[in-house]
PDB file of C-alpha atoms in Angstrom:
ATOM      1  CA  UNK K  23      83.200 107.655  85.731  1.00 35.00           C
ATOM      2  CA  UNK K  24      86.598 108.645  86.063  1.00 42.00           C
ATOM      3  CA  UNK K  25      86.082 111.201  89.040  1.00 40.00           C
ATOM      4  CA  UNK K  26      84.673 107.996  90.953  1.00 49.00           C
ATOM      5  CA  UNK K  27      87.409 106.067  90.220  1.00 57.00           C
ATOM      6  CA  UNK K  28      90.035 108.740  91.157  1.00 70.00           C
ATOM      7  CA  UNK K  29      87.804 108.917  94.463  1.00 76.00           C
ATOM      8  CA  UNK K  30      88.276 105.104  95.207  1.00 74.00           C
ATOM      9  CA  UNK K  31      91.880 105.091  94.146  1.00 77.00           C
ATOM     10  CA  UNK K  32      92.876 108.037  96.310  1.00 80.00           C
ATOM     11  CA  UNK K  33      90.741 106.508  99.451  1.00 82.00           C
ATOM     12  CA  UNK K  34      92.478 103.247  98.467  1.00 81.00           C
ATOM     13  CA  UNK K  35      96.022 104.383  98.772  1.00 82.00           C
ATOM     14  CA  UNK K  36      95.447 106.546 101.653  1.00 85.00           C
ATOM     15  CA  UNK K  37      93.771 103.411 103.569  1.00 85.00           C
ATOM     16  CA  UNK K  38      97.044 101.609 102.591  1.00 86.00           C
ATOM     17  CA  UNK K  39      99.436 104.176 103.628  1.00 87.00           C
ATOM     18  CA  UNK K  40      97.429 104.951 107.104  1.00 88.00           C
ATOM     19  CA  UNK K  41      97.183 101.126 107.983  1.00 85.00           C
ATOM     20  CA  UNK K  42     101.010 100.557 107.164  1.00 86.00           C
ATOM     21  CA  UNK K  43     101.722 103.906 109.710  1.00 86.00           C
ATOM     22  CA  UNK K  44      99.291 102.471 112.172  1.00 85.00           C
ATOM     23  CA  UNK K  45     100.536  98.954 112.155  1.00 83.00           C
ATOM     24  CA  UNK K  46     104.126 100.270 112.854  1.00 83.00           C
ATOM     25  CA  UNK K  47     103.369 102.781 115.541  1.00 83.00           C
ATOM     26  CA  UNK K  48     100.637 101.166 117.722  1.00 82.00           C
ATOM     27  CA  UNK K  49     101.836 100.462 120.934  1.00 80.00           C
ATOM     28  CA  UNK K  50      99.636  96.937 121.583  1.00 81.00           C
ATOM     29  CA  UNK K  51     100.719  93.976 119.404  1.00 77.00           C
ATOM     30  CA  UNK K  52      97.100  92.515 119.140  1.00 78.00           C
ATOM     31  CA  UNK K  53      96.252  96.064 117.521  1.00 79.00           C
ATOM     32  CA  UNK K  54      99.383  95.963 115.366  1.00 81.00           C
ATOM     33  CA  UNK K  55      98.681  92.428 114.086  1.00 79.00           C
ATOM     34  CA  UNK K  56      94.931  93.248 113.155  1.00 79.00           C
ATOM     35  CA  UNK K  57      95.899  96.202 111.529  1.00 82.00           C
ATOM     36  CA  UNK K  58      98.572  94.514 109.341  1.00 82.00           C
ATOM     37  CA  UNK K  59      96.115  91.837 108.451  1.00 79.00           C
ATOM     38  CA  UNK K  60      93.745  94.986 106.874  1.00 81.00           C
ATOM     39  CA  UNK K  61      97.046  96.427 105.393  1.00 85.00           C
ATOM     40  CA  UNK K  62      97.518  93.115 103.368  1.00 80.00           C
ATOM     41  CA  UNK K  63      93.824  93.278 102.032  1.00 79.00           C
ATOM     42  CA  UNK K  64      94.095  96.554 100.862  1.00 83.00           C
ATOM     43  CA  UNK K  65      97.464  96.098  99.496  1.00 84.00           C
ATOM     44  CA  UNK K  66      95.882  93.308  97.762  1.00 80.00           C
ATOM     45  CA  UNK K  67      93.251  95.440  96.329  1.00 81.00           C
ATOM     46  CA  UNK K  68      95.232  98.058  95.382  1.00 82.00           C
ATOM     47  CA  UNK K  69      97.586  95.750  93.349  1.00 80.00           C
ATOM     48  CA  UNK K  70      94.213  94.316  91.651  1.00 77.00           C
ATOM     49  CA  UNK K  71      93.257  97.906  90.800  1.00 78.00           C
ATOM     50  CA  UNK K  72      96.472  98.394  89.233  1.00 77.00           C
ATOM     51  CA  UNK K  73      95.805  95.237  86.508  1.00 74.00           C
ATOM     52  CA  UNK K  74      98.269  93.206  88.295  1.00 72.00           C
ATOM     53  CA  UNK K  75      96.082  90.117  89.446  1.00 71.00           C
ATOM     54  CA  UNK K  76      98.830  87.746  89.979  1.00 67.00           C
ATOM     55  CA  UNK K  77     100.839  90.149  92.294  1.00 72.00           C
ATOM     56  CA  UNK K  78      97.522  90.736  94.390  1.00 74.00           C
ATOM     57  CA  UNK K  79      96.761  87.180  94.389  1.00 71.00           C
ATOM     58  CA  UNK K  80     100.010  86.427  95.860  1.00 70.00           C
ATOM     59  CA  UNK K  81      99.854  89.150  98.269  1.00 73.00           C
ATOM     60  CA  UNK K  82      96.548  88.291  99.462  1.00 70.00           C
ATOM     61  CA  UNK K  83      97.703  84.471  99.866  1.00 67.00           C
ATOM     62  CA  UNK K  84     101.363  85.034 100.947  1.00 68.00           C
ATOM     63  CA  UNK K  85     101.707  88.730 102.308  1.00 67.00           C
ATOM     64  CA  UNK K  86      98.247  88.651 104.089  1.00 65.00           C
ATOM     65  CA  UNK K  87      97.752  85.128 104.631  1.00 65.00           C
ATOM     66  CA  UNK K  88     100.822  83.125 105.666  1.00 65.00           C
ATOM     67  CA  UNK K  89     102.834  86.063 107.327  1.00 71.00           C
ATOM     68  CA  UNK K  90      99.429  87.165 108.970  1.00 68.00           C
ATOM     69  CA  UNK K  91      99.459  83.426 110.286  1.00 66.00           C
ATOM     70  CA  UNK K  92     102.847  83.745 111.603  1.00 66.00           C
ATOM     71  CA  UNK K  93     102.049  86.931 113.493  1.00 70.00           C
ATOM     72  CA  UNK K  94      98.852  85.505 114.820  1.00 65.00           C
ATOM     73  CA  UNK K  95     101.032  82.481 115.972  1.00 64.00           C
ATOM     74  CA  UNK K  96     103.659  84.835 117.643  1.00 65.00           C
ATOM     75  CA  UNK K  97     100.932  86.521 119.719  1.00 64.00           C
ATOM     76  CA  UNK K  98      99.583  82.858 120.742  1.00 58.00           C
ATOM     77  CA  UNK K  99     102.694  82.448 122.528  1.00 58.00           C
ATOM     78  CA  UNK K 100     101.596  85.385 125.480  1.00 54.00           C
ATOM     79  CA  UNK K 101     105.245  86.299 125.538  1.00 52.00           C
ATOM     80  CA  UNK K 102     105.872  89.430 128.238  1.00 50.00           C
ATOM     81  CA  UNK K 103     105.998  92.705 126.310  1.00 51.00           C
ATOM     82  CA  UNK K 104     109.183  94.440 126.240  1.00 51.00           C
ATOM     83  CA  UNK K 105     109.100  97.916 127.644  1.00 53.00           C
ATOM     84  CA  UNK K 106     109.899 100.331 124.277  1.00 54.00           C
ATOM     85  CA  UNK K 107     111.516 103.353 124.242  1.00 51.00           C
ATOM     86  CA  UNK K 108     109.255 105.247 122.015  1.00 58.00           C
ATOM     87  CA  UNK K 109     110.740 108.588 121.670  1.00 66.00           C
ATOM     88  CA  UNK K 110     114.148 107.626 119.706  1.00 64.00           C
ATOM     89  CA  UNK K 111     112.423 104.521 118.147  1.00 64.00           C
ATOM     90  CA  UNK K 112     109.530 106.979 116.407  1.00 66.00           C
ATOM     91  CA  UNK K 113     112.139 109.486 115.561  1.00 72.00           C
ATOM     92  CA  UNK K 114     114.310 106.999 113.982  1.00 71.00           C
ATOM     93  CA  UNK K 115     111.581 105.202 112.313  1.00 66.00           C
ATOM     94  CA  UNK K 116     110.129 108.559 110.919  1.00 73.00           C
ATOM     95  CA  UNK K 117     113.660 109.930 109.759  1.00 77.00           C
ATOM     96  CA  UNK K 118     114.269 106.404 107.936  1.00 72.00           C
ATOM     97  CA  UNK K 119     110.862 106.701 106.368  1.00 71.00           C
ATOM     98  CA  UNK K 120     111.349 109.986 104.751  1.00 78.00           C
ATOM     99  CA  UNK K 121     114.711 109.099 103.524  1.00 78.00           C
ATOM    100  CA  UNK K 122     113.221 105.962 101.760  1.00 74.00           C
ATOM    101  CA  UNK K 123     110.353 107.803 100.344  1.00 73.00           C
ATOM    102  CA  UNK K 124     112.483 110.536  98.744  1.00 76.00           C
ATOM    103  CA  UNK K 125     114.963 107.871  97.840  1.00 74.00           C
ATOM    104  CA  UNK K 126     112.519 105.879  96.096  1.00 71.00           C
ATOM    105  CA  UNK K 127     110.873 109.018  94.635  1.00 72.00           C
ATOM    106  CA  UNK K 128     114.690 110.172  93.080  1.00 73.00           C
ATOM    107  CA  UNK K 129     114.918 106.756  91.510  1.00 68.00           C
ATOM    108  CA  UNK K 130     111.227 106.632  90.098  1.00 66.00           C
ATOM    109  CA  UNK K 131     111.835 110.188  88.478  1.00 70.00           C
ATOM    110  CA  UNK K 132     115.057 108.936  86.887  1.00 69.00           C
ATOM    111  CA  UNK K 133     113.477 105.994  85.258  1.00 62.00           C
ATOM    112  CA  UNK K 134     113.055 105.969  81.592  1.00 64.00           C
ATOM    113  CA  UNK K 135     109.760 105.754  79.714  1.00 63.00           C
ATOM    114  CA  UNK K 136     108.756 102.070  79.007  1.00 59.00           C
ATOM    115  CA  UNK K 137     109.334 101.124  75.635  1.00 60.00           C
ATOM    116  CA  UNK K 138     106.254  98.588  75.528  1.00 64.00           C
ATOM    117  CA  UNK K 139     108.348  95.865  73.376  1.00 72.00           C
ATOM    118  CA  UNK K 140     108.515  93.041  76.226  1.00 70.00           C
ATOM    119  CA  UNK K 141     104.626  92.905  76.331  1.00 72.00           C
ATOM    120  CA  UNK K 142     104.627  92.600  72.405  1.00 75.00           C
ATOM    121  CA  UNK K 143     107.717  89.865  72.384  1.00 76.00           C
ATOM    122  CA  UNK K 144     105.746  87.924  74.882  1.00 77.00           C
ATOM    123  CA  UNK K 145     102.582  88.096  73.145  1.00 77.00           C
ATOM    124  CA  UNK K 146     104.201  87.155  69.491  1.00 78.00           C
ATOM    125  CA  UNK K 147     105.553  84.088  70.998  1.00 78.00           C
ATOM    126  CA  UNK K 148     103.243  83.014  73.630  1.00 80.00           C
ATOM    127  CA  UNK K 149     101.692  80.465  71.096  1.00 79.00           C
ATOM    128  CA  UNK K 150     105.205  78.368  71.626  1.00 77.00           C
ATOM    129  CA  UNK K 151     105.379  78.798  75.452  1.00 78.00           C
ATOM    130  CA  UNK K 152     103.423  76.428  76.416  1.00 76.00           C
ATOM    131  CA  UNK K 153     100.944  78.553  78.365  1.00 76.00           C
ATOM    132  CA  UNK K 154      98.369  80.647  77.617  1.00 77.00           C
ATOM    133  CA  UNK K 155      98.570  83.275  80.612  1.00 75.00           C
ATOM    134  CA  UNK K 156     101.871  85.673  79.866  1.00 78.00           C
ATOM    135  CA  UNK K 157     103.101  85.407  83.522  1.00 74.00           C
ATOM    136  CA  UNK K 158     103.171  81.945  83.569  1.00 78.00           C
ATOM    137  CA  UNK K 159     104.875  81.954  80.031  1.00 80.00           C
ATOM    138  CA  UNK K 160     107.624  84.565  81.550  1.00 79.00           C
ATOM    139  CA  UNK K 161     108.204  82.499  84.826  1.00 78.00           C
ATOM    140  CA  UNK K 162     108.401  78.935  83.428  1.00 78.00           C
ATOM    141  CA  UNK K 163     109.546  79.556  79.862  1.00 78.00           C
ATOM    142  CA  UNK K 164     110.967  82.721  78.610  1.00 82.00           C
ATOM    143  CA  UNK K 165     112.973  83.447  81.877  1.00 81.00           C
ATOM    144  CA  UNK K 166     112.997  80.269  83.978  1.00 83.00           C
ATOM    145  CA  UNK K 167     116.555  80.476  84.692  1.00 83.00           C
ATOM    146  CA  UNK K 168     115.664  83.222  87.185  1.00 85.00           C
ATOM    147  CA  UNK K 169     112.603  81.130  88.847  1.00 85.00           C
ATOM    148  CA  UNK K 170     115.140  78.295  89.079  1.00 87.00           C
ATOM    149  CA  UNK K 171     117.232  80.380  91.264  1.00 87.00           C
ATOM    150  CA  UNK K 172     114.007  81.751  93.351  1.00 86.00           C
ATOM    151  CA  UNK K 173     113.313  78.317  93.942  1.00 88.00           C
ATOM    152  CA  UNK K 174     116.739  77.593  95.211  1.00 90.00           C
ATOM    153  CA  UNK K 175     116.653  80.678  97.520  1.00 88.00           C
ATOM    154  CA  UNK K 176     113.473  79.302  98.866  1.00 86.00           C
ATOM    155  CA  UNK K 177     114.703  75.976  99.751  1.00 87.00           C
ATOM    156  CA  UNK K 178     117.796  77.391 101.117  1.00 90.00           C
ATOM    157  CA  UNK K 179     115.681  79.472 103.272  1.00 86.00           C
ATOM    158  CA  UNK K 180     113.662  76.606 104.646  1.00 87.00           C
ATOM    159  CA  UNK K 181     116.847  74.853 105.739  1.00 86.00           C
ATOM    160  CA  UNK K 182     118.250  77.722 107.290  1.00 86.00           C
ATOM    161  CA  UNK K 183     114.722  78.178 109.369  1.00 82.00           C
ATOM    162  CA  UNK K 184     114.982  74.351 110.371  1.00 81.00           C
ATOM    163  CA  UNK K 185     118.547  74.649 111.273  1.00 80.00           C
ATOM    164  CA  UNK K 186     118.262  77.274 114.040  1.00 76.00           C
ATOM    165  CA  UNK K 187     114.912  75.759 115.515  1.00 71.00           C
ATOM    166  CA  UNK K 188     114.941  73.575 118.545  1.00 63.00           C
ATOM    167  CA  UNK K 189     113.403  70.805 116.872  1.00 60.00           C
ATOM    168  CA  UNK K 190     110.571  70.758 119.182  1.00 58.00           C
ATOM    169  CA  UNK K 191     108.280  71.350 116.687  1.00 56.00           C
ATOM    170  CA  UNK K 192     108.942  67.832 115.386  1.00 56.00           C
ATOM    171  CA  UNK K 193     106.523  66.814 117.923  1.00 57.00           C
ATOM    172  CA  UNK K 194     102.939  65.096 117.057  1.00 56.00           C
ATOM    173  CA  UNK K 195     100.189  67.104 118.348  1.00 54.00           C
ATOM    174  CA  UNK K 196      97.048  65.761 119.612  1.00 56.00           C
ATOM    175  CA  UNK K 197      93.770  67.793 119.487  1.00 55.00           C
ATOM    176  CA  UNK K 198      90.115  67.844 120.564  1.00 54.00           C
ATOM    177  CA  UNK K 199      87.128  66.577 118.922  1.00 60.00           C
ATOM    178  CA  UNK K 200      86.214  70.183 117.616  1.00 59.00           C
ATOM    179  CA  UNK K 201      89.871  70.944 115.966  1.00 62.00           C
ATOM    180  CA  UNK K 202      89.405  67.470 114.308  1.00 69.00           C
ATOM    181  CA  UNK K 203      86.151  68.689 112.932  1.00 73.00           C
ATOM    182  CA  UNK K 204      87.645  71.954 111.782  1.00 68.00           C
ATOM    183  CA  UNK K 205      90.328  69.748 109.877  1.00 71.00           C
ATOM    184  CA  UNK K 206      87.710  67.492 108.553  1.00 75.00           C
ATOM    185  CA  UNK K 207      86.180  70.923 106.826  1.00 75.00           C
ATOM    186  CA  UNK K 208      88.668  72.654 106.142  1.00 75.00           C
ATOM    187  CA  UNK K 209      91.417  70.256 104.215  1.00 80.00           C
ATOM    188  CA  UNK K 210      89.668  69.304 101.486  1.00 84.00           C
ATOM    189  CA  UNK K 211      88.645  72.830 100.875  1.00 80.00           C
ATOM    190  CA  UNK K 212      92.025  73.956 100.835  1.00 80.00           C
ATOM    191  CA  UNK K 213      93.147  70.911  98.802  1.00 84.00           C
ATOM    192  CA  UNK K 214      90.878  72.027  95.870  1.00 85.00           C
ATOM    193  CA  UNK K 215      91.672  75.590  96.005  1.00 80.00           C
ATOM    194  CA  UNK K 216      95.288  74.478  95.786  1.00 84.00           C
ATOM    195  CA  UNK K 217      94.641  72.150  92.536  1.00 87.00           C
ATOM    196  CA  UNK K 218      92.467  74.742  91.156  1.00 84.00           C
ATOM    197  CA  UNK K 219      95.121  77.400  91.447  1.00 81.00           C
ATOM    198  CA  UNK K 220      97.736  74.999  89.928  1.00 85.00           C
ATOM    199  CA  UNK K 221      95.555  74.491  86.938  1.00 83.00           C
ATOM    200  CA  UNK K 222      94.553  77.611  86.527  1.00 79.00           C
ATOM    201  CA  UNK K 223      97.987  79.177  86.192  1.00 76.00           C
ATOM    202  CA  UNK K 224      98.314  78.158  82.532  1.00 73.00           C
ATOM    203  CA  UNK K 225      95.487  80.793  81.743  1.00 76.00           C
ATOM    204  CA  UNK K 226      94.671  83.232  84.454  1.00 73.00           C
ATOM    205  CA  UNK K 227      96.256  84.329  87.872  1.00 70.00           C
ATOM    206  CA  UNK K 228      97.454  81.160  89.630  1.00 72.00           C
ATOM    207  CA  UNK K 229     100.409  78.867  89.621  1.00 81.00           C
ATOM    208  CA  UNK K 230     102.934  76.899  91.821  1.00 84.00           C
ATOM    209  CA  UNK K 231     103.401  79.880  93.981  1.00 84.00           C
ATOM    210  CA  UNK K 232      99.980  80.425  94.975  1.00 81.00           C
ATOM    211  CA  UNK K 233      99.076  76.717  95.123  1.00 86.00           C
ATOM    212  CA  UNK K 234     102.229  76.075  97.104  1.00 88.00           C
ATOM    213  CA  UNK K 235     101.149  78.654  99.849  1.00 84.00           C
ATOM    214  CA  UNK K 236      97.461  76.978 100.153  1.00 83.00           C
ATOM    215  CA  UNK K 237      99.459  73.447 100.618  1.00 88.00           C
ATOM    216  CA  UNK K 238     101.258  75.087 102.938  1.00 86.00           C
ATOM    217  CA  UNK K 239      98.335  76.443 104.925  1.00 81.00           C
ATOM    218  CA  UNK K 240      96.312  73.007 104.471  1.00 83.00           C
ATOM    219  CA  UNK K 241      99.710  71.227 105.912  1.00 85.00           C
ATOM    220  CA  UNK K 242      99.952  73.724 109.412  1.00 82.00           C
ATOM    221  CA  UNK K 243      95.942  73.146 109.488  1.00 77.00           C
ATOM    222  CA  UNK K 244      96.725  69.682 109.533  1.00 80.00           C
ATOM    223  CA  UNK K 245      99.671  69.706 112.118  1.00 77.00           C
ATOM    224  CA  UNK K 246      97.704  71.937 114.610  1.00 73.00           C
ATOM    225  CA  UNK K 247      94.866  69.497 114.492  1.00 73.00           C
ATOM    226  CA  UNK K 248      96.565  66.528 114.806  1.00 71.00           C
ATOM    227  CA  UNK K 249      95.952  65.092 111.726  1.00 74.00           C
ATOM    228  CA  UNK K 250      98.069  61.982 110.957  1.00 73.00           C
ATOM    229  CA  UNK K 251     100.464  61.237 108.045  1.00 73.00           C
ATOM    230  CA  UNK K 252     100.714  65.194 107.245  1.00 74.00           C
ATOM    231  CA  UNK K 253     104.105  66.078 108.964  1.00 74.00           C
ATOM    232  CA  UNK K 254     106.638  67.761 107.414  1.00 76.00           C
ATOM    233  CA  UNK K 255     109.502  66.560 109.503  1.00 76.00           C
ATOM    234  CA  UNK K 256     112.042  63.538 108.869  1.00 77.00           C
ATOM    235  CA  UNK K 257     113.543  62.593 105.650  1.00 83.00           C
ATOM    236  CA  UNK K 258     110.456  62.658 103.585  1.00 85.00           C
ATOM    237  CA  UNK K 259     109.820  66.173 104.517  1.00 85.00           C
ATOM    238  CA  UNK K 260     113.602  67.028 103.392  1.00 87.00           C
ATOM    239  CA  UNK K 261     113.081  64.835 100.290  1.00 90.00           C
ATOM    240  CA  UNK K 262     109.568  66.732  99.313  1.00 90.00           C
ATOM    241  CA  UNK K 263     111.332  70.067 100.346  1.00 90.00           C
ATOM    242  CA  UNK K 264     114.000  69.479  97.562  1.00 92.00           C
ATOM    243  CA  UNK K 265     112.247  67.823  94.815  1.00 93.00           C
ATOM    244  CA  UNK K 266     110.984  70.543  93.151  1.00 91.00           C
ATOM    245  CA  UNK K 267     114.669  72.343  92.931  1.00 91.00           C
ATOM    246  CA  UNK K 268     115.696  68.810  91.608  1.00 93.00           C
ATOM    247  CA  UNK K 269     112.810  68.082  88.910  1.00 92.00           C
ATOM    248  CA  UNK K 270     113.626  71.905  87.753  1.00 90.00           C
ATOM    249  CA  UNK K 271     117.402  71.076  87.570  1.00 91.00           C
ATOM    250  CA  UNK K 272     117.037  67.848  85.669  1.00 92.00           C
ATOM    251  CA  UNK K 273     114.569  69.453  83.319  1.00 90.00           C
ATOM    252  CA  UNK K 274     117.216  71.733  82.412  1.00 88.00           C
ATOM    253  CA  UNK K 275     119.980  69.486  82.025  1.00 89.00           C
ATOM    254  CA  UNK K 276     117.630  67.059  79.642  1.00 90.00           C
ATOM    255  CA  UNK K 277     117.008  70.094  77.366  1.00 87.00           C
ATOM    256  CA  UNK K 278     120.561  70.782  77.244  1.00 87.00           C
ATOM    257  CA  UNK K 279     121.337  67.475  76.411  1.00 88.00           C
ATOM    258  CA  UNK K 280     118.742  66.207  74.073  1.00 82.00           C
ATOM    259  CA  UNK K 281     116.883  69.552  73.319  1.00 76.00           C
ATOM    260  CA  UNK K 282     117.448  73.111  72.018  1.00 76.00           C
ATOM    261  CA  UNK K 283     119.319  74.300  74.877  1.00 82.00           C
ATOM    262  CA  UNK K 284     118.840  74.898  78.447  1.00 82.00           C
ATOM    263  CA  UNK K 285     115.573  75.006  79.564  1.00 82.00           C
ATOM    264  CA  UNK K 286     114.519  75.567  75.971  1.00 83.00           C
ATOM    265  CA  UNK K 287     111.080  73.587  75.723  1.00 83.00           C
ATOM    266  CA  UNK K 288     109.830  72.378  72.773  1.00 82.00           C
ATOM    267  CA  UNK K 289     106.276  73.734  71.416  1.00 80.00           C
ATOM    268  CA  UNK K 290     104.728  70.137  71.228  1.00 83.00           C
ATOM    269  CA  UNK K 291     105.245  69.331  75.051  1.00 85.00           C
ATOM    270  CA  UNK K 292     106.236  72.686  76.778  1.00 84.00           C
ATOM    271  CA  UNK K 293     102.544  72.657  78.363  1.00 85.00           C
ATOM    272  CA  UNK K 294     102.885  69.354  79.800  1.00 88.00           C
ATOM    273  CA  UNK K 295     106.389  70.006  81.212  1.00 87.00           C
ATOM    274  CA  UNK K 296     105.256  73.234  82.690  1.00 87.00           C
ATOM    275  CA  UNK K 297     102.122  71.734  84.566  1.00 87.00           C
ATOM    276  CA  UNK K 298     104.329  69.015  85.543  1.00 90.00           C
ATOM    277  CA  UNK K 299     107.073  71.213  86.764  1.00 90.00           C
ATOM    278  CA  UNK K 300     104.451  73.627  88.623  1.00 89.00           C
ATOM    279  CA  UNK K 301     102.560  70.559  90.263  1.00 92.00           C
ATOM    280  CA  UNK K 302     105.926  69.232  92.090  1.00 93.00           C
ATOM    281  CA  UNK K 303     107.251  73.142  92.889  1.00 92.00           C
ATOM    282  CA  UNK K 304     103.650  73.540  94.576  1.00 91.00           C
ATOM    283  CA  UNK K 305     104.243  70.583  96.530  1.00 92.00           C
ATOM    284  CA  UNK K 306     107.940  71.563  97.474  1.00 93.00           C
ATOM    285  CA  UNK K 307     106.859  75.333  98.338  1.00 91.00           C
ATOM    286  CA  UNK K 308     104.045  74.148 100.331  1.00 90.00           C
ATOM    287  CA  UNK K 309     105.932  71.759 102.323  1.00 91.00           C
ATOM    288  CA  UNK K 310     108.708  74.364 102.704  1.00 89.00           C
ATOM    289  CA  UNK K 311     106.335  77.279 103.868  1.00 86.00           C
ATOM    290  CA  UNK K 312     104.706  74.862 106.381  1.00 86.00           C
ATOM    291  CA  UNK K 313     108.160  73.974 107.674  1.00 85.00           C
ATOM    292  CA  UNK K 314     108.915  77.536 108.231  1.00 83.00           C
ATOM    293  CA  UNK K 315     106.145  77.919 110.041  1.00 78.00           C
ATOM    294  CA  UNK K 316     106.221  75.373 112.300  1.00 77.00           C
ATOM    295  CA  UNK K 317     110.004  75.288 112.892  1.00 75.00           C
ATOM    296  CA  UNK K 318     109.874  78.769 114.321  1.00 67.00           C
ATOM    297  CA  UNK K 319     106.742  78.701 116.354  1.00 60.00           C
ATOM    298  CA  UNK K 320     107.499  79.722 120.324  1.00 51.00           C
ATOM    299  CA  UNK K 321     104.996  77.208 122.152  1.00 49.00           C
ATOM    300  CA  UNK K 322     104.880  73.906 120.061  1.00 44.00           C
ATOM    301  CA  UNK K 323     102.989  72.569 123.207  1.00 46.00           C
ATOM    302  CA  UNK K 324      99.791  70.322 122.999  1.00 42.00           C
ATOM    303  CA  UNK K 325      96.871  71.712 120.798  1.00 41.00           C
ATOM    304  CA  UNK K 326      93.867  72.678 122.865  1.00 38.00           C
TER     305      UNK K 326
END
């Protein structure tokens, strides 16, 4: 049994490395994007094999889904390919890859053996955290300050991407009957998956980031198919983007003033607070991801 697992894991690792190399070196953009999508799926499977389902889910949704959608949209722009100087680019990439590989190997070799204390500490206190899943407990309770700063970084990136766009993405697209049928079929499914990922995050892999990615995907589909009242532009879009950060900050202040300290959640109401914050964060993250995608589209012309 161990031999079969070893062979499978070895083939999976080889597939990840090979697809990454091919995606970088293949000359055609269409082939590079296709191989990159395969790389994302293989990498998600590799994380799952490492017993990291949260990272696997995030990779599948964000790394393969959202990033893949951006690359596919870039291909749709049909821009003329720029001739490359293959010789020096290949040599530079190869040398940089070797240096990075050796550097990571040196860093890993210098790491000390894990003490195993942190998982034990999380397990001892998870009952008072308001979440049954250890990752959710860590992100929204035990190290919620880090999550707060991560949300601030995401919001900053969203507004930076909007600021450098040409604003043509704010147009409302029209769509044919076929695309509207696609929207009618896909949007309820995406919405249901977003809600499931949000609620499931307290007991299993999922949560605000994964649910937010599904919300963002739904908003992109709605925009490209001309669905009304789903735009991320204007003051309402800006308000939804910052809402998650504002609610998180208000929670921090309320716990500091009337509770036991900054973002110290009481055991009796921690689960309710975590679910409420995650719900708001999912909306903000989803609107933000959709804004980044739409604000950087090369050809925001009429949908066909």
